[in-house]
Coordinates of C-alpha atoms in Angstrom, one line a residue:
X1 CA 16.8 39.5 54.8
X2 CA 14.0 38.0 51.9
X3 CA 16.8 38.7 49.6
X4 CA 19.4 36.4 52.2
X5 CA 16.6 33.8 52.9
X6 CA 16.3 33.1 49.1
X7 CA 20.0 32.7 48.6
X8 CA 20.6 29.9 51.5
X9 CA 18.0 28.2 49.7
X10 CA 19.4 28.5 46.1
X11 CA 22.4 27.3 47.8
X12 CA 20.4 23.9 49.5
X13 CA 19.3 23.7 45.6
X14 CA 22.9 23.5 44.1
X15 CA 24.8 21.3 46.7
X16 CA 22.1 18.4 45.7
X17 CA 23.1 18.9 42.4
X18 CA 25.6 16.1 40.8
X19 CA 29.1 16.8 40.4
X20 CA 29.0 15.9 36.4
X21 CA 27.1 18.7 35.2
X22 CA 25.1 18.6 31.7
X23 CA 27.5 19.7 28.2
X24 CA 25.8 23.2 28.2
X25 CA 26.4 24.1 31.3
X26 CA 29.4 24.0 31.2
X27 CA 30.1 26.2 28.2
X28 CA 27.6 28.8 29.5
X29 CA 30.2 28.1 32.9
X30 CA 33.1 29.1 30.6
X31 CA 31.6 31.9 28.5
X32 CA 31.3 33.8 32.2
X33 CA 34.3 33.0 33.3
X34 CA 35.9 34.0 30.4
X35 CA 33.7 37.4 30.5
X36 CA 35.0 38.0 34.2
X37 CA 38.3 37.8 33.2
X38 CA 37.9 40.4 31.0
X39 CA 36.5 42.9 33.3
X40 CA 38.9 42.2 36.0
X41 CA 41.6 43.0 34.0
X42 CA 39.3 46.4 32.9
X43 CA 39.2 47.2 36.7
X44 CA 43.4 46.7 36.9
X45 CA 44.2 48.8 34.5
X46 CA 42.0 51.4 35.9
X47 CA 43.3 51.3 39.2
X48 CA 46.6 51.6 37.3
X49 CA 46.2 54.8 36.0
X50 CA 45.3 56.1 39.5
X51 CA 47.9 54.3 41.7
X52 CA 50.7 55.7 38.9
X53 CA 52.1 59.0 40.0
X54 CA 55.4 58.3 39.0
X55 CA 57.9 56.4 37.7
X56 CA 58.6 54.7 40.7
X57 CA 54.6 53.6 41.3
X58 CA 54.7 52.2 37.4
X59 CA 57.8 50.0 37.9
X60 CA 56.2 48.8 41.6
X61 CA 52.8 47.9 39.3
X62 CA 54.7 45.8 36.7
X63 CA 56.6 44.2 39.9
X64 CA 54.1 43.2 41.7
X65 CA 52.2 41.7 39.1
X66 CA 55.0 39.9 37.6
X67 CA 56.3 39.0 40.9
X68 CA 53.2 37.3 41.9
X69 CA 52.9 35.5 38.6
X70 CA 56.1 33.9 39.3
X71 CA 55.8 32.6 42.7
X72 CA 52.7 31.9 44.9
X73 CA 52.8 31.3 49.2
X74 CA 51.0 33.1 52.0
X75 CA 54.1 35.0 53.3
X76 CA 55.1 36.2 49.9
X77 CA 52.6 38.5 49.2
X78 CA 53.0 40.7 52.7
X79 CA 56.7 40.5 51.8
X80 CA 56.3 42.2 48.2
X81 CA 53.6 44.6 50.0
X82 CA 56.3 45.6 52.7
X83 CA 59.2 45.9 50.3
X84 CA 57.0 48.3 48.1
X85 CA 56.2 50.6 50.7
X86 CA 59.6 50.2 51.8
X87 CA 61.3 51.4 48.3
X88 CA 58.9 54.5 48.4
X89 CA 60.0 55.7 51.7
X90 CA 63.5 55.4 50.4
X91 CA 62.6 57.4 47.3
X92 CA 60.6 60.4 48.8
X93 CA 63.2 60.8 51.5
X94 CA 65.6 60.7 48.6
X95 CA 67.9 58.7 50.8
X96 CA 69.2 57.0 47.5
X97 CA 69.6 60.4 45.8
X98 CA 71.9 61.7 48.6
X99 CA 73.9 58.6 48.5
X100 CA 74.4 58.6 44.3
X101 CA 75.2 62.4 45.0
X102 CA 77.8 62.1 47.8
X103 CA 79.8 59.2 46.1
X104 CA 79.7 61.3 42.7
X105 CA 81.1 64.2 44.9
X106 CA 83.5 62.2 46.6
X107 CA 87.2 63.5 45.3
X108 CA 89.8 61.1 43.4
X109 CA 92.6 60.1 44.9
X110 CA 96.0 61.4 44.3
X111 CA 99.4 60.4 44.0
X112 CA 101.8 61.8 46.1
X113 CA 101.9 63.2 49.7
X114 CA 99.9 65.9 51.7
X115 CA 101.8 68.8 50.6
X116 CA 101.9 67.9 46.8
X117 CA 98.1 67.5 46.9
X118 CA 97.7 71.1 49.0
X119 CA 99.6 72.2 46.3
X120 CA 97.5 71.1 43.3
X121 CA 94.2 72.5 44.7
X122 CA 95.9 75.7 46.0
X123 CA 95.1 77.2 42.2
X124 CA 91.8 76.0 42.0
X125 CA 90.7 77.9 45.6
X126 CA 93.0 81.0 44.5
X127 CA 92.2 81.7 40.7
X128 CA 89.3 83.6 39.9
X129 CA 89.5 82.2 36.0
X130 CA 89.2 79.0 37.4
X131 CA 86.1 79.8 39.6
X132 CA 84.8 81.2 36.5
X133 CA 85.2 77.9 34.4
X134 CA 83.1 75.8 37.2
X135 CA 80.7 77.6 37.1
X136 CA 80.0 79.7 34.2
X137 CA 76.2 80.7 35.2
X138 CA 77.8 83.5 36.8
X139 CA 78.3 86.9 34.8
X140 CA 81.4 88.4 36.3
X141 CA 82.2 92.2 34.5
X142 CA 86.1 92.2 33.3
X143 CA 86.5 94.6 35.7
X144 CA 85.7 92.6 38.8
X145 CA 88.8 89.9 37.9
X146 CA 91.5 91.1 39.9
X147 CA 94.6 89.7 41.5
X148 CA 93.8 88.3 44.9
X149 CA 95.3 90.2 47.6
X150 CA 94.9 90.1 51.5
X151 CA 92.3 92.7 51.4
X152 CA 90.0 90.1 48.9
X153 CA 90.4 87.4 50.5
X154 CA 87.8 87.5 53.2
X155 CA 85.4 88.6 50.7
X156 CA 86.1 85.4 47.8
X157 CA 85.9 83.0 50.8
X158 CA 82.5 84.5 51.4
X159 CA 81.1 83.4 47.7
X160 CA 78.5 80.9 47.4
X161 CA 77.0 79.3 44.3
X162 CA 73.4 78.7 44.6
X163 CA 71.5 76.7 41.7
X164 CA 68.6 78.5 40.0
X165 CA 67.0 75.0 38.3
X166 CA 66.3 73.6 42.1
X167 CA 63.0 71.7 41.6
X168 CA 61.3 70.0 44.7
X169 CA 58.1 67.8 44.9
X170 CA 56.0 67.9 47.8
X171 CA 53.8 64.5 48.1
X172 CA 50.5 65.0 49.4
X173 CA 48.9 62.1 51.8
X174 CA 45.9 62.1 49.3
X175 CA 47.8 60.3 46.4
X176 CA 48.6 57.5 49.2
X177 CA 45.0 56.8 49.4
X178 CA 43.6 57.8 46.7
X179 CA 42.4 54.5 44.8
X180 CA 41.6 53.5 48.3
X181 CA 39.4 56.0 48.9
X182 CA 38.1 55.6 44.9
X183 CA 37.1 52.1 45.6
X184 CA 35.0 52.5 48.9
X185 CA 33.4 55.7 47.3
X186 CA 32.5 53.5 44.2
X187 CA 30.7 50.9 46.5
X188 CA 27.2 51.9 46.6
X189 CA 24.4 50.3 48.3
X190 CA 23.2 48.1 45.3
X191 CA 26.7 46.4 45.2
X192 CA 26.9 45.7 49.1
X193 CA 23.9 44.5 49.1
X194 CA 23.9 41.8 46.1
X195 CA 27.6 41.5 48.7
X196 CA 25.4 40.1 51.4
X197 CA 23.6 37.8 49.1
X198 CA 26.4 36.4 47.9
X199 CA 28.0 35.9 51.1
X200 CA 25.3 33.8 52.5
X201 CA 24.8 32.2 49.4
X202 CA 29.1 30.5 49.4
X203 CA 29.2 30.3 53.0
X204 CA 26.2 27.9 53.2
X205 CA 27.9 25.8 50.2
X206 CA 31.1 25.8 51.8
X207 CA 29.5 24.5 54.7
X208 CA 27.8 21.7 53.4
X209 CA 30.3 20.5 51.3
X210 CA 32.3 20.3 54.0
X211 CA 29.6 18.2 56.2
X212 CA 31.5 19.7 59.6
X213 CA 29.0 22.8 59.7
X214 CA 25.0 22.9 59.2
X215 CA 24.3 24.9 56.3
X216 CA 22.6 27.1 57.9
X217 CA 25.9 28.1 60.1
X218 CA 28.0 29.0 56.9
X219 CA 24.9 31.1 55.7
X220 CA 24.8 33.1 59.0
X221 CA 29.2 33.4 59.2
X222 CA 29.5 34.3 55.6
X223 CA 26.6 37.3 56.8
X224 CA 28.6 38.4 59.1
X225 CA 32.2 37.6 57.5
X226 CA 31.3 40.2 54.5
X227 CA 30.6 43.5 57.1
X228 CA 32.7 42.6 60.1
X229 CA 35.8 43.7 58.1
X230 CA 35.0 46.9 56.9
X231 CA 32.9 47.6 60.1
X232 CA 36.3 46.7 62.1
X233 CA 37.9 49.2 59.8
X234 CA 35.9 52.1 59.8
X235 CA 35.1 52.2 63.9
X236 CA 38.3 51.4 65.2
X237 CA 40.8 52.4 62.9
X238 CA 39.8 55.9 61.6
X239 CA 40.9 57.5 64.7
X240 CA 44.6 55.7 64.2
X241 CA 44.2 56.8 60.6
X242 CA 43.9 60.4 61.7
X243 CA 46.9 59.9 63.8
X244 CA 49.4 58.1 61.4
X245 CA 48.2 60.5 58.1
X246 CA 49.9 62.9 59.4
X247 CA 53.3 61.2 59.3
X248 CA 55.1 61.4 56.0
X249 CA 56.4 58.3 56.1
X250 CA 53.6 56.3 56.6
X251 CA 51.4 58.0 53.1
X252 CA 54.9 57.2 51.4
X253 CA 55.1 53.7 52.5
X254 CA 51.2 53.4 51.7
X255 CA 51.9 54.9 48.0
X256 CA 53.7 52.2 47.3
X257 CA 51.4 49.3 49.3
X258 CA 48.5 50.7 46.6
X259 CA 51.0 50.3 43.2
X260 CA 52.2 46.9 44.3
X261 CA 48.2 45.7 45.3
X262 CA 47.1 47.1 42.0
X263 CA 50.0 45.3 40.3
X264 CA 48.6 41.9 42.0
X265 CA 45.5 42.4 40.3
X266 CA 47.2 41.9 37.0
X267 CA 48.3 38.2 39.0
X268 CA 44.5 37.3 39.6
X269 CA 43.9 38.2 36.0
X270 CA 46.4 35.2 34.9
X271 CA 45.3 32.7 37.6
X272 CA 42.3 33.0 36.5
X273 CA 42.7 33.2 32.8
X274 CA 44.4 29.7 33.9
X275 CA 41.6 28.1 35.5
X276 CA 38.6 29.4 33.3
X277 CA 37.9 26.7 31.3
X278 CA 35.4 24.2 32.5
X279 CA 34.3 20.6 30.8
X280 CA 33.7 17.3 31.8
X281 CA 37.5 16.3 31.7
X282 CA 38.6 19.5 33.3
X283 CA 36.6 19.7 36.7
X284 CA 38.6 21.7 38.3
X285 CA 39.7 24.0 35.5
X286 CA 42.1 24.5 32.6
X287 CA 43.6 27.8 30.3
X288 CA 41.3 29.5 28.6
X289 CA 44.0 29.6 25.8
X290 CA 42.5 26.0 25.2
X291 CA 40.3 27.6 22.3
X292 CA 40.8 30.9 20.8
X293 CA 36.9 31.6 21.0
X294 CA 37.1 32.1 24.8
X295 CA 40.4 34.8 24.4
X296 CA 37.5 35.9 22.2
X297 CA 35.2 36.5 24.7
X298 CA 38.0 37.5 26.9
X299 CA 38.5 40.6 24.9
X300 CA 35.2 41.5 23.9
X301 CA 34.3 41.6 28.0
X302 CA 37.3 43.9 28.2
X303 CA 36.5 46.0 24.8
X304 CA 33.0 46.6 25.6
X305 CA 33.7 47.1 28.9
X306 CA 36.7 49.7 28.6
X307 CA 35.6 52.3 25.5
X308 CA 32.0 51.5 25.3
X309 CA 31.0 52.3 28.9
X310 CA 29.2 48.4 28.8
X311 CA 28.1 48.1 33.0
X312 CA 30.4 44.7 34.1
X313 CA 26.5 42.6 34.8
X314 CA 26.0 43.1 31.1
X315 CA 29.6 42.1 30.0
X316 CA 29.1 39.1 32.1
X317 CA 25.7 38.2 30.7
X318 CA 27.2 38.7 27.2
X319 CA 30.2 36.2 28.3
X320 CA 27.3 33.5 28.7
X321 CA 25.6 34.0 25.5
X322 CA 29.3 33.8 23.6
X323 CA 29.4 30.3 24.9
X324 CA 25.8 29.0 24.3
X325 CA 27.0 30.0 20.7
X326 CA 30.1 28.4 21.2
X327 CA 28.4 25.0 22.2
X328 CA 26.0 25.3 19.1
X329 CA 28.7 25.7 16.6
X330 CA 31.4 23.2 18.3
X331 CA 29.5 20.2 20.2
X332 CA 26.6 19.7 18.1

């Protein structure tokens, strides 16, 4: 609650400020946006190699990302999350499969009538070298090909081919969820709670910029807007959860909810890339492609970040200090 207190009234602080901030601020503005950029794309390609299980789950992550890029409304994004799960279900239940099989199976047509084409199959059912040809797996001593007489008959119409090479996959529920369950388990208590502070520190901007609310009232709904979610969640849906985990279809449809979501990430990475720079001409943000120095920092965030185990507060930090230098060498 200290913590909370202090952030409503950083937040009074701020919204006095003027709109037309000083030169430095704003590069030490773009240096961490261009830092966060980098470690949100760090944290997609992460979830991306646990959401991949398959080919399927990689071609959903590159389609929801590059569908999202392409086109941006509220009801398009729970229509790419429903067709996603959608094409999974079709691919575990191999529904596609069957259908590629049977028409491959289905038999050419033939010129003539009935009888002529009785007649043309009549050798294929009745000659042992030709059941040998089809299927030549099967070792057959030269003393077992006989003429087919009555007495064979019932035991050749008994003969059934079965393939050795049969391979079946068996999806587990616990690769439907498991970068869900990653991420929760990776919250710990330090992150929810600079969470809160946050919370109550937008929600009491938002409110006075937008003079309807007190300050005060977007402090205390942001509060309670960051936990009522995931409190929602945890007390009223875990016993549903139990219920529909159990039903294949609904960890195949939730395999592919996860590699589309994770693919959407990669979306936020380029809206934001768009948006990062920050001057006096560009108040509401431009490219960071602007300048090469911020793909720069972009990449160093990301570089650090990825093989050098660099925690994403440091990264961040660092992001700043690239563009204090940026402003010394460029604007003075």
């Amino acid at each position: 609650l200290p913590a909370a207190i202090a952030a409503y009234g950083l937040s009074l602080g701020i919204a006095s400020i003027d709109e037309k901030l000083p030169t430095p601020v704003y590069a030490l503005l773009t240096g961490l946006n261009a830092a966060t950029v980098g470690i949100i794309a760090l944290a997609a390609v992460q979830l991306s190699q646990k959401a991949i299980t398959d080919k399927l789950t990689r071609i959903l992550v590159f389609f929801g990302g590059a569908a999202g890029i392409l086109y941006n409304a509220l009801w398009y994004f729970p229509v790419l999350m429903v067709a996603a799960g959608a094409s999974t279900i079709v691919w575990d239940y191999r529904w596609a499969h069957n259908l590629a099989g049977s028409l491959r199976r289905r038999p050419r047509p033939i010129d003539g009538d009935s009888e002529d084409h009785a007649a043309s199959l009549e050798p294929i059912e009745m000659s042992s070298d030709a059941r040998l040809r089809r299927h030549p797996q099967v070792e057959v001593q030269p003393d077992e090909i006989l003429p087919r007489n009555d007495s064979s008959s019932e035991v050749d119409d008994q003969q059934r081919i079965v393939p050795v090479t049969l391979e079946m996959r068996v999806l587990s529920w616990k690769l439907g969820i498991m970068v869900i369950a990653g991420f929760f388990l990776s919250v710990r208590l330090p992150f929810a709670y600079m969470a809160s502070i946050v919370a109550v520190y937008l929600g009491s901007l938002a409110a006075a910029s937008s003079k309807d609310l007190p300050s005060a009232a977007g402090a205390v709904i942001g509060y309670i807007a960051i936990f009522a979610p995931g409190l929602i969640l945890q007390t009223g849906f875990m016993g549903l959860w139990k219920t529909l985990r159990g039903y294949r279809w609904f960890t195949s449809g939730l395999r592919g909810v996860n590699a589309c979501a994770v693919g959407l990430v990669y979306t936020a990475v380029y809206r934001l890339y768009e948006i990062g720079y920050i001057d006096e001409a560009y108040q509401s943000g431009s490219s960071l492609g602007r300048d090469p120095w911020w793909v720069v920092v972009t990449t160093t965030s990301f570089v650090w970040g990825m093989w050098f185990k660099m925690p994403a507060p440091a990264a961040i930090l660092l992001g700043g200090v690239m563009g204090m230098i940026w402003f010394a060498v460029v604007k003075t």
